[in-house]
Amino acid sequence: RHKPLTANEKQVQVLIDTIQQLDAFKVWKRWTTLLFSGYMPAGPFDIGNIYTFYSWTPIDGNRLKVGIRTNSKFSKSFLMAGYAAYGLKDERWKFGVNALQLFNKTPRRTLSATVIKDVGLNPFLSSDFSLSSDGVLGSNFIRRGNVPMKMLDLEHFRLSYFHEQLPGLSFQLSAEHQYTRPYFNFSYQTDESDAYTKDVIDRYRYSAVDFRIRWAHKEKFLTGVFSRVSLGSQSPILTLNYKVGVKDFLDGGFDFQRLDFSFYDRWNIGALGYVNNRVNMGKVFGRLPYFLLHVANGNEGIISNYDGYNLINNFSYVADTYTQLFVDYHLDGLLFERLPLLKRLDLRAVTNFRLLWGSLSDDNRAANAFNFADQIQPDDLVGIDVPGDKPYMEVSAGIENILRVIRLDVIWKVSRRNPNDKNWGVRGNIHIKF
């Protein structure tokens, strides 16, 4: 600091230091940390996630889980976390371990590794399992009652290096290996290009390397000791990901290539509010089980899914060439501020449009033929489809900033409506907006 502190600034500094030493403040800090993160600090370690200590799945039955991770008192450059879970029904232990080495904060450079052996609802595992989707606040307890859980047995390993070249421009190089065995109807018809000798398999392994480049001009972050949250950019955010599958390496079953591109931009339109736009598109080259193609992110619960489609179930639509469009129009106070009785509630209107289009090659149709909705048995849990010439679309209208933290949406299917399904629904979520 080139200029000395003023007398007022020194008093503020002393006041802040004094408050942080108060027992009441320490207790408040401990309980708010537990409430929002799910972890209780215990010296150099955090114990949690309390929201996942208990859950239930058809495979585990009653499931008990406990985790521990290091914090900044242990190290400000190295983080390690782990958990162990036990299912009282299948009498099996499951576990996960990950580690992060922070070489530099700005520009950010990290090396991370993750090993997971567990059962789950999604074949696309996150390297950060601190924010788990199981537990009393997870998808297990907020599911719609008529939608069965579709579980998978998973073994996952990932090693990843993240390198921020300059603010806004980053690269990530990763290597991963995964074993996947669905606990529901699944079959893949192999051919000579695969590493498998059986004609039909119900489980698979793959090994892959992927490279990601991301550009967000003058992006700002809210940064903690180890993690950071993007505050966005006034310019479009572009992401390009290229993945290569390697057959026979670590028992990987397939050679394939995958290219994905994402575009995000926010349009501020003054008194009319703002619009968030996101376009995802990609292409998969190779003959693969449908899990390794583009699988639309559905929603089987009552909590809004802002990164997917709220009126379809998981594994409903697959494609090897796809385009997604998400448009969120936030009207802010354009409507409710003009209604005297509602103005003081500071409610804000929001609308949304989502589109999914995709196609599937003849090879991948043949490889996954027994999984299509018109081929499955009545008691099978999954029947896939392709959003071909007629894309899937849904729209919503909602209110956000309810009690400052809640958003509710009423959602309708625009296309691919089915008289046997519910073609509309209400979804809600915690959505803090300043």
JSON list of C-alpha atoms in Angstrom, two decimals, residues 62-217:
[
{"chain": "A", "resi": 62, "resn": "ASN", "atom": "CA", "xyz": [-30.29, -47.63, 3.57]},
{"chain": "A", "resi": 63, "resn": "ARG", "atom": "CA", "xyz": [-26.96, -45.94, 2.84]},
{"chain": "A", "resi": 64, "resn": "LEU", "atom": "CA", "xyz": [-24.58, -44.44, 5.40]},
{"chain": "A", "resi": 65, "resn": "LYS", "atom": "CA", "xyz": [-21.81, -42.12, 4.27]},
{"chain": "A", "resi": 66, "resn": "VAL", "atom": "CA", "xyz": [-19.15, -39.96, 5.90]},
{"chain": "A", "resi": 67, "resn": "GLY", "atom": "CA", "xyz": [-16.44, -37.78, 4.40]},
{"chain": "A", "resi": 68, "resn": "ILE", "atom": "CA", "xyz": [-13.42, -35.76, 5.43]},
{"chain": "A", "resi": 69, "resn": "ARG", "atom": "CA", "xyz": [-11.35, -33.12, 3.67]},
{"chain": "A", "resi": 70, "resn": "THR", "atom": "CA", "xyz": [-8.44, -30.90, 4.52]},
{"chain": "A", "resi": 71, "resn": "ASN", "atom": "CA", "xyz": [-8.82, -27.13, 4.75]},
{"chain": "A", "resi": 72, "resn": "SER", "atom": "CA", "xyz": [-6.59, -24.06, 4.64]},
{"chain": "A", "resi": 73, "resn": "LYS", "atom": "CA", "xyz": [-5.30, -24.74, 8.17]},
{"chain": "A", "resi": 74, "resn": "PHE", "atom": "CA", "xyz": [-3.75, -27.95, 6.83]},
{"chain": "A", "resi": 75, "resn": "SER", "atom": "CA", "xyz": [-2.37, -26.38, 3.64]},
{"chain": "A", "resi": 76, "resn": "LYS", "atom": "CA", "xyz": [-3.19, -23.43, 1.43]},
{"chain": "A", "resi": 77, "resn": "SER", "atom": "CA", "xyz": [-1.86, -25.12, -1.70]},
{"chain": "A", "resi": 78, "resn": "PHE", "atom": "CA", "xyz": [-2.86, -28.78, -1.29]},
{"chain": "A", "resi": 79, "resn": "LEU", "atom": "CA", "xyz": [-6.36, -30.19, -0.75]},
{"chain": "A", "resi": 80, "resn": "MET", "atom": "CA", "xyz": [-7.32, -33.81, -0.20]},
{"chain": "A", "resi": 81, "resn": "ALA", "atom": "CA", "xyz": [-10.79, -35.24, 0.35]},
{"chain": "A", "resi": 82, "resn": "GLY", "atom": "CA", "xyz": [-12.32, -38.66, 0.73]},
{"chain": "A", "resi": 83, "resn": "TYR", "atom": "CA", "xyz": [-15.50, -40.46, 1.69]},
{"chain": "A", "resi": 84, "resn": "ALA", "atom": "CA", "xyz": [-16.67, -43.95, 2.55]},
{"chain": "A", "resi": 85, "resn": "ALA", "atom": "CA", "xyz": [-20.23, -45.24, 2.16]},
{"chain": "A", "resi": 86, "resn": "TYR", "atom": "CA", "xyz": [-21.87, -48.53, 3.09]},
{"chain": "A", "resi": 87, "resn": "GLY", "atom": "CA", "xyz": [-25.12, -50.01, 1.79]},
{"chain": "A", "resi": 88, "resn": "LEU", "atom": "CA", "xyz": [-27.05, -52.07, 4.30]},
{"chain": "A", "resi": 89, "resn": "LYS", "atom": "CA", "xyz": [-28.87, -53.91, 1.49]},
{"chain": "A", "resi": 90, "resn": "ASP", "atom": "CA", "xyz": [-26.01, -54.94, -0.81]},
{"chain": "A", "resi": 91, "resn": "GLU", "atom": "CA", "xyz": [-23.51, -54.99, 2.10]},
{"chain": "A", "resi": 92, "resn": "ARG", "atom": "CA", "xyz": [-20.84, -53.30, 0.00]},
{"chain": "A", "resi": 93, "resn": "TRP", "atom": "CA", "xyz": [-18.39, -50.51, 0.79]},
{"chain": "A", "resi": 94, "resn": "LYS", "atom": "CA", "xyz": [-18.07, -47.63, -1.68]},
{"chain": "A", "resi": 95, "resn": "PHE", "atom": "CA", "xyz": [-15.49, -44.88, -1.62]},
{"chain": "A", "resi": 96, "resn": "GLY", "atom": "CA", "xyz": [-14.10, -41.81, -3.34]},
{"chain": "A", "resi": 97, "resn": "VAL", "atom": "CA", "xyz": [-10.80, -39.93, -3.05]},
{"chain": "A", "resi": 98, "resn": "ASN", "atom": "CA", "xyz": [-9.65, -36.77, -4.73]},
{"chain": "A", "resi": 99, "resn": "ALA", "atom": "CA", "xyz": [-6.70, -34.40, -4.41]},
{"chain": "A", "resi": 100, "resn": "LEU", "atom": "CA", "xyz": [-5.90, -30.94, -5.73]},
{"chain": "A", "resi": 101, "resn": "GLN", "atom": "CA", "xyz": [-2.51, -29.25, -5.95]},
{"chain": "A", "resi": 102, "resn": "LEU", "atom": "CA", "xyz": [-2.82, -25.48, -6.40]},
{"chain": "A", "resi": 103, "resn": "PHE", "atom": "CA", "xyz": [0.35, -24.23, -8.05]},
{"chain": "A", "resi": 104, "resn": "ASN", "atom": "CA", "xyz": [-0.82, -20.67, -8.59]},
{"chain": "A", "resi": 105, "resn": "LYS", "atom": "CA", "xyz": [-4.01, -18.68, -7.92]},
{"chain": "A", "resi": 106, "resn": "THR", "atom": "CA", "xyz": [-3.68, -15.94, -10.54]},
{"chain": "A", "resi": 107, "resn": "PRO", "atom": "CA", "xyz": [-3.28, -17.06, -13.24]},
{"chain": "A", "resi": 108, "resn": "ARG", "atom": "CA", "xyz": [-4.78, -20.31, -11.91]},
{"chain": "A", "resi": 109, "resn": "ARG", "atom": "CA", "xyz": [-2.82, -23.54, -12.38]},
{"chain": "A", "resi": 110, "resn": "THR", "atom": "CA", "xyz": [-3.83, -26.82, -10.75]},
{"chain": "A", "resi": 111, "resn": "LEU", "atom": "CA", "xyz": [-3.27, -30.57, -10.91]},
{"chain": "A", "resi": 112, "resn": "SER", "atom": "CA", "xyz": [-6.07, -32.83, -9.66]},
{"chain": "A", "resi": 113, "resn": "ALA", "atom": "CA", "xyz": [-6.78, -36.55, -9.41]},
{"chain": "A", "resi": 114, "resn": "THR", "atom": "CA", "xyz": [-9.99, -38.42, -8.59]},
{"chain": "A", "resi": 115, "resn": "VAL", "atom": "CA", "xyz": [-10.76, -42.09, -7.88]},
{"chain": "A", "resi": 116, "resn": "ILE", "atom": "CA", "xyz": [-14.37, -43.20, -7.28]},
{"chain": "A", "resi": 117, "resn": "LYS", "atom": "CA", "xyz": [-15.87, -46.66, -6.83]},
{"chain": "A", "resi": 118, "resn": "ASP", "atom": "CA", "xyz": [-19.57, -46.25, -6.12]},
{"chain": "A", "resi": 119, "resn": "VAL", "atom": "CA", "xyz": [-23.11, -46.53, -7.44]},
{"chain": "A", "resi": 120, "resn": "GLY", "atom": "CA", "xyz": [-24.83, -43.49, -8.89]},
{"chain": "A", "resi": 121, "resn": "LEU", "atom": "CA", "xyz": [-27.54, -42.07, -11.12]},
{"chain": "A", "resi": 122, "resn": "ASN", "atom": "CA", "xyz": [-25.29, -40.45, -13.72]},
{"chain": "A", "resi": 123, "resn": "PRO", "atom": "CA", "xyz": [-22.43, -41.97, -15.76]},
{"chain": "A", "resi": 124, "resn": "PHE", "atom": "CA", "xyz": [-20.78, -38.54, -16.05]},
{"chain": "A", "resi": 125, "resn": "LEU", "atom": "CA", "xyz": [-19.04, -38.14, -12.72]},
{"chain": "A", "resi": 126, "resn": "SER", "atom": "CA", "xyz": [-17.74, -34.87, -11.31]},
{"chain": "A", "resi": 127, "resn": "SER", "atom": "CA", "xyz": [-14.19, -34.63, -10.02]},
{"chain": "A", "resi": 128, "resn": "ASP", "atom": "CA", "xyz": [-15.54, -32.69, -7.03]},
{"chain": "A", "resi": 129, "resn": "PHE", "atom": "CA", "xyz": [-17.80, -34.94, -4.99]},
{"chain": "A", "resi": 130, "resn": "SER", "atom": "CA", "xyz": [-17.94, -32.54, -2.04]},
{"chain": "A", "resi": 131, "resn": "LEU", "atom": "CA", "xyz": [-21.27, -31.29, -3.42]},
{"chain": "A", "resi": 132, "resn": "SER", "atom": "CA", "xyz": [-22.92, -34.68, -3.76]},
{"chain": "A", "resi": 133, "resn": "SER", "atom": "CA", "xyz": [-26.36, -35.25, -5.26]},
{"chain": "A", "resi": 134, "resn": "ASP", "atom": "CA", "xyz": [-27.29, -37.99, -2.80]},
{"chain": "A", "resi": 135, "resn": "GLY", "atom": "CA", "xyz": [-28.61, -37.47, 0.71]},
{"chain": "A", "resi": 136, "resn": "VAL", "atom": "CA", "xyz": [-31.58, -35.72, 2.28]},
{"chain": "A", "resi": 137, "resn": "LEU", "atom": "CA", "xyz": [-31.22, -32.63, 0.09]},
{"chain": "A", "resi": 138, "resn": "GLY", "atom": "CA", "xyz": [-30.18, -34.59, -2.99]},
{"chain": "A", "resi": 139, "resn": "SER", "atom": "CA", "xyz": [-32.06, -36.17, -5.84]},
{"chain": "A", "resi": 140, "resn": "ASN", "atom": "CA", "xyz": [-32.87, -39.32, -3.82]},
{"chain": "A", "resi": 141, "resn": "PHE", "atom": "CA", "xyz": [-35.39, -37.46, -1.67]},
{"chain": "A", "resi": 142, "resn": "ILE", "atom": "CA", "xyz": [-36.79, -34.94, -4.15]},
{"chain": "A", "resi": 143, "resn": "ARG", "atom": "CA", "xyz": [-37.73, -37.36, -6.91]},
{"chain": "A", "resi": 144, "resn": "ARG", "atom": "CA", "xyz": [-41.15, -37.60, -8.43]},
{"chain": "A", "resi": 145, "resn": "GLY", "atom": "CA", "xyz": [-42.81, -40.66, -6.96]},
{"chain": "A", "resi": 146, "resn": "ASN", "atom": "CA", "xyz": [-43.68, -42.35, -10.26]},
{"chain": "A", "resi": 147, "resn": "VAL", "atom": "CA", "xyz": [-40.13, -42.22, -11.69]},
{"chain": "A", "resi": 148, "resn": "PRO", "atom": "CA", "xyz": [-37.92, -45.18, -10.71]},
{"chain": "A", "resi": 149, "resn": "MET", "atom": "CA", "xyz": [-34.25, -44.66, -9.94]},
{"chain": "A", "resi": 150, "resn": "LYS", "atom": "CA", "xyz": [-31.91, -45.91, -12.65]},
{"chain": "A", "resi": 151, "resn": "MET", "atom": "CA", "xyz": [-28.67, -46.88, -10.92]},
{"chain": "A", "resi": 152, "resn": "LEU", "atom": "CA", "xyz": [-25.22, -47.61, -12.32]},
{"chain": "A", "resi": 153, "resn": "ASP", "atom": "CA", "xyz": [-22.21, -49.37, -10.85]},
{"chain": "A", "resi": 154, "resn": "LEU", "atom": "CA", "xyz": [-19.23, -47.09, -11.54]},
{"chain": "A", "resi": 155, "resn": "GLU", "atom": "CA", "xyz": [-15.44, -47.17, -11.23]},
{"chain": "A", "resi": 156, "resn": "HIS", "atom": "CA", "xyz": [-13.88, -43.88, -12.26]},
{"chain": "A", "resi": 157, "resn": "PHE", "atom": "CA", "xyz": [-10.35, -42.48, -12.45]},
{"chain": "A", "resi": 158, "resn": "ARG", "atom": "CA", "xyz": [-9.42, -39.01, -13.72]},
{"chain": "A", "resi": 159, "resn": "LEU", "atom": "CA", "xyz": [-6.19, -37.01, -13.80]},
{"chain": "A", "resi": 160, "resn": "SER", "atom": "CA", "xyz": [-6.46, -33.38, -14.90]},
{"chain": "A", "resi": 161, "resn": "TYR", "atom": "CA", "xyz": [-4.16, -30.39, -15.36]},
{"chain": "A", "resi": 162, "resn": "PHE", "atom": "CA", "xyz": [-5.69, -26.90, -15.57]},
{"chain": "A", "resi": 163, "resn": "HIS", "atom": "CA", "xyz": [-3.65, -23.99, -16.94]},
{"chain": "A", "resi": 164, "resn": "GLU", "atom": "CA", "xyz": [-4.85, -20.41, -17.15]},
{"chain": "A", "resi": 165, "resn": "GLN", "atom": "CA", "xyz": [-2.63, -18.69, -19.68]},
{"chain": "A", "resi": 166, "resn": "LEU", "atom": "CA", "xyz": [-4.03, -15.24, -19.00]},
{"chain": "A", "resi": 167, "resn": "PRO", "atom": "CA", "xyz": [-7.25, -13.88, -17.47]},
{"chain": "A", "resi": 168, "resn": "GLY", "atom": "CA", "xyz": [-10.09, -15.34, -19.52]},
{"chain": "A", "resi": 169, "resn": "LEU", "atom": "CA", "xyz": [-8.04, -17.87, -21.51]},
{"chain": "A", "resi": 170, "resn": "SER", "atom": "CA", "xyz": [-7.62, -21.34, -20.00]},
{"chain": "A", "resi": 171, "resn": "PHE", "atom": "CA", "xyz": [-6.67, -24.85, -21.07]},
{"chain": "A", "resi": 172, "resn": "GLN", "atom": "CA", "xyz": [-7.35, -28.21, -19.46]},
{"chain": "A", "resi": 173, "resn": "LEU", "atom": "CA", "xyz": [-5.81, -31.58, -20.31]},
{"chain": "A", "resi": 174, "resn": "SER", "atom": "CA", "xyz": [-7.32, -34.69, -18.74]},
{"chain": "A", "resi": 175, "resn": "ALA", "atom": "CA", "xyz": [-7.03, -38.46, -18.89]},
{"chain": "A", "resi": 176, "resn": "GLU", "atom": "CA", "xyz": [-9.81, -40.71, -17.61]},
{"chain": "A", "resi": 177, "resn": "HIS", "atom": "CA", "xyz": [-10.85, -44.32, -17.36]},
{"chain": "A", "resi": 178, "resn": "GLN", "atom": "CA", "xyz": [-14.30, -45.61, -16.38]},
{"chain": "A", "resi": 179, "resn": "TYR", "atom": "CA", "xyz": [-16.14, -48.87, -15.90]},
{"chain": "A", "resi": 180, "resn": "THR", "atom": "CA", "xyz": [-19.93, -48.67, -16.18]},
{"chain": "A", "resi": 181, "resn": "ARG", "atom": "CA", "xyz": [-22.49, -51.40, -15.39]},
{"chain": "A", "resi": 182, "resn": "PRO", "atom": "CA", "xyz": [-26.15, -50.36, -15.45]},
{"chain": "A", "resi": 183, "resn": "TYR", "atom": "CA", "xyz": [-28.57, -51.99, -13.02]},
{"chain": "A", "resi": 184, "resn": "PHE", "atom": "CA", "xyz": [-31.34, -51.59, -15.61]},
{"chain": "A", "resi": 185, "resn": "ASN", "atom": "CA", "xyz": [-31.99, -52.83, -19.12]},
{"chain": "A", "resi": 186, "resn": "PHE", "atom": "CA", "xyz": [-29.00, -52.13, -21.36]},
{"chain": "A", "resi": 187, "resn": "SER", "atom": "CA", "xyz": [-27.34, -54.02, -24.20]},
{"chain": "A", "resi": 188, "resn": "TYR", "atom": "CA", "xyz": [-24.74, -53.08, -26.79]},
{"chain": "A", "resi": 189, "resn": "GLN", "atom": "CA", "xyz": [-24.14, -55.10, -29.95]},
{"chain": "A", "resi": 190, "resn": "THR", "atom": "CA", "xyz": [-20.41, -55.18, -30.56]},
{"chain": "A", "resi": 191, "resn": "ASP", "atom": "CA", "xyz": [-18.53, -55.45, -33.83]},
{"chain": "A", "resi": 192, "resn": "GLU", "atom": "CA", "xyz": [-14.94, -56.01, -34.93]},
{"chain": "A", "resi": 193, "resn": "SER", "atom": "CA", "xyz": [-13.95, -52.41, -34.20]},
{"chain": "A", "resi": 194, "resn": "ASP", "atom": "CA", "xyz": [-14.48, -52.96, -30.44]},
{"chain": "A", "resi": 195, "resn": "ALA", "atom": "CA", "xyz": [-12.22, -54.70, -27.97]},
{"chain": "A", "resi": 196, "resn": "TYR", "atom": "CA", "xyz": [-14.96, -57.15, -26.92]},
{"chain": "A", "resi": 197, "resn": "THR", "atom": "CA", "xyz": [-15.36, -60.73, -28.19]},
{"chain": "A", "resi": 198, "resn": "LYS", "atom": "CA", "xyz": [-18.99, -61.22, -27.08]},
{"chain": "A", "resi": 199, "resn": "ASP", "atom": "CA", "xyz": [-21.71, -60.33, -29.57]},
{"chain": "A", "resi": 200, "resn": "VAL", "atom": "CA", "xyz": [-23.73, -58.44, -26.92]},
{"chain": "A", "resi": 201, "resn": "ILE", "atom": "CA", "xyz": [-22.47, -56.84, -23.69]},
{"chain": "A", "resi": 202, "resn": "ASP", "atom": "CA", "xyz": [-24.32, -55.28, -20.75]},
{"chain": "A", "resi": 203, "resn": "ARG", "atom": "CA", "xyz": [-21.35, -53.34, -19.32]},
{"chain": "A", "resi": 204, "resn": "TYR", "atom": "CA", "xyz": [-18.27, -51.62, -20.72]},
{"chain": "A", "resi": 205, "resn": "ARG", "atom": "CA", "xyz": [-15.01, -49.79, -20.04]},
{"chain": "A", "resi": 206, "resn": "TYR", "atom": "CA", "xyz": [-13.51, -46.84, -21.84]},
{"chain": "A", "resi": 207, "resn": "SER", "atom": "CA", "xyz": [-10.28, -44.85, -21.64]},
{"chain": "A", "resi": 208, "resn": "ALA", "atom": "CA", "xyz": [-9.96, -41.36, -23.06]},
{"chain": "A", "resi": 209, "resn": "VAL", "atom": "CA", "xyz": [-7.90, -38.18, -23.19]},
{"chain": "A", "resi": 210, "resn": "ASP", "atom": "CA", "xyz": [-9.60, -34.83, -23.61]},
{"chain": "A", "resi": 211, "resn": "PHE", "atom": "CA", "xyz": [-8.43, -31.27, -24.16]},
{"chain": "A", "resi": 212, "resn": "ARG", "atom": "CA", "xyz": [-10.52, -28.20, -23.39]},
{"chain": "A", "resi": 213, "resn": "ILE", "atom": "CA", "xyz": [-9.92, -24.55, -24.26]},
{"chain": "A", "resi": 214, "resn": "ARG", "atom": "CA", "xyz": [-12.11, -21.76, -22.84]},
{"chain": "A", "resi": 215, "resn": "TRP", "atom": "CA", "xyz": [-12.17, -18.06, -23.64]},
{"chain": "A", "resi": 216, "resn": "ALA", "atom": "CA", "xyz": [-14.04, -15.48, -21.52]},
{"chain": "A", "resi": 217, "resn": "HIS", "atom": "CA", "xyz": [-12.71, -11.96, -22.06]}
]
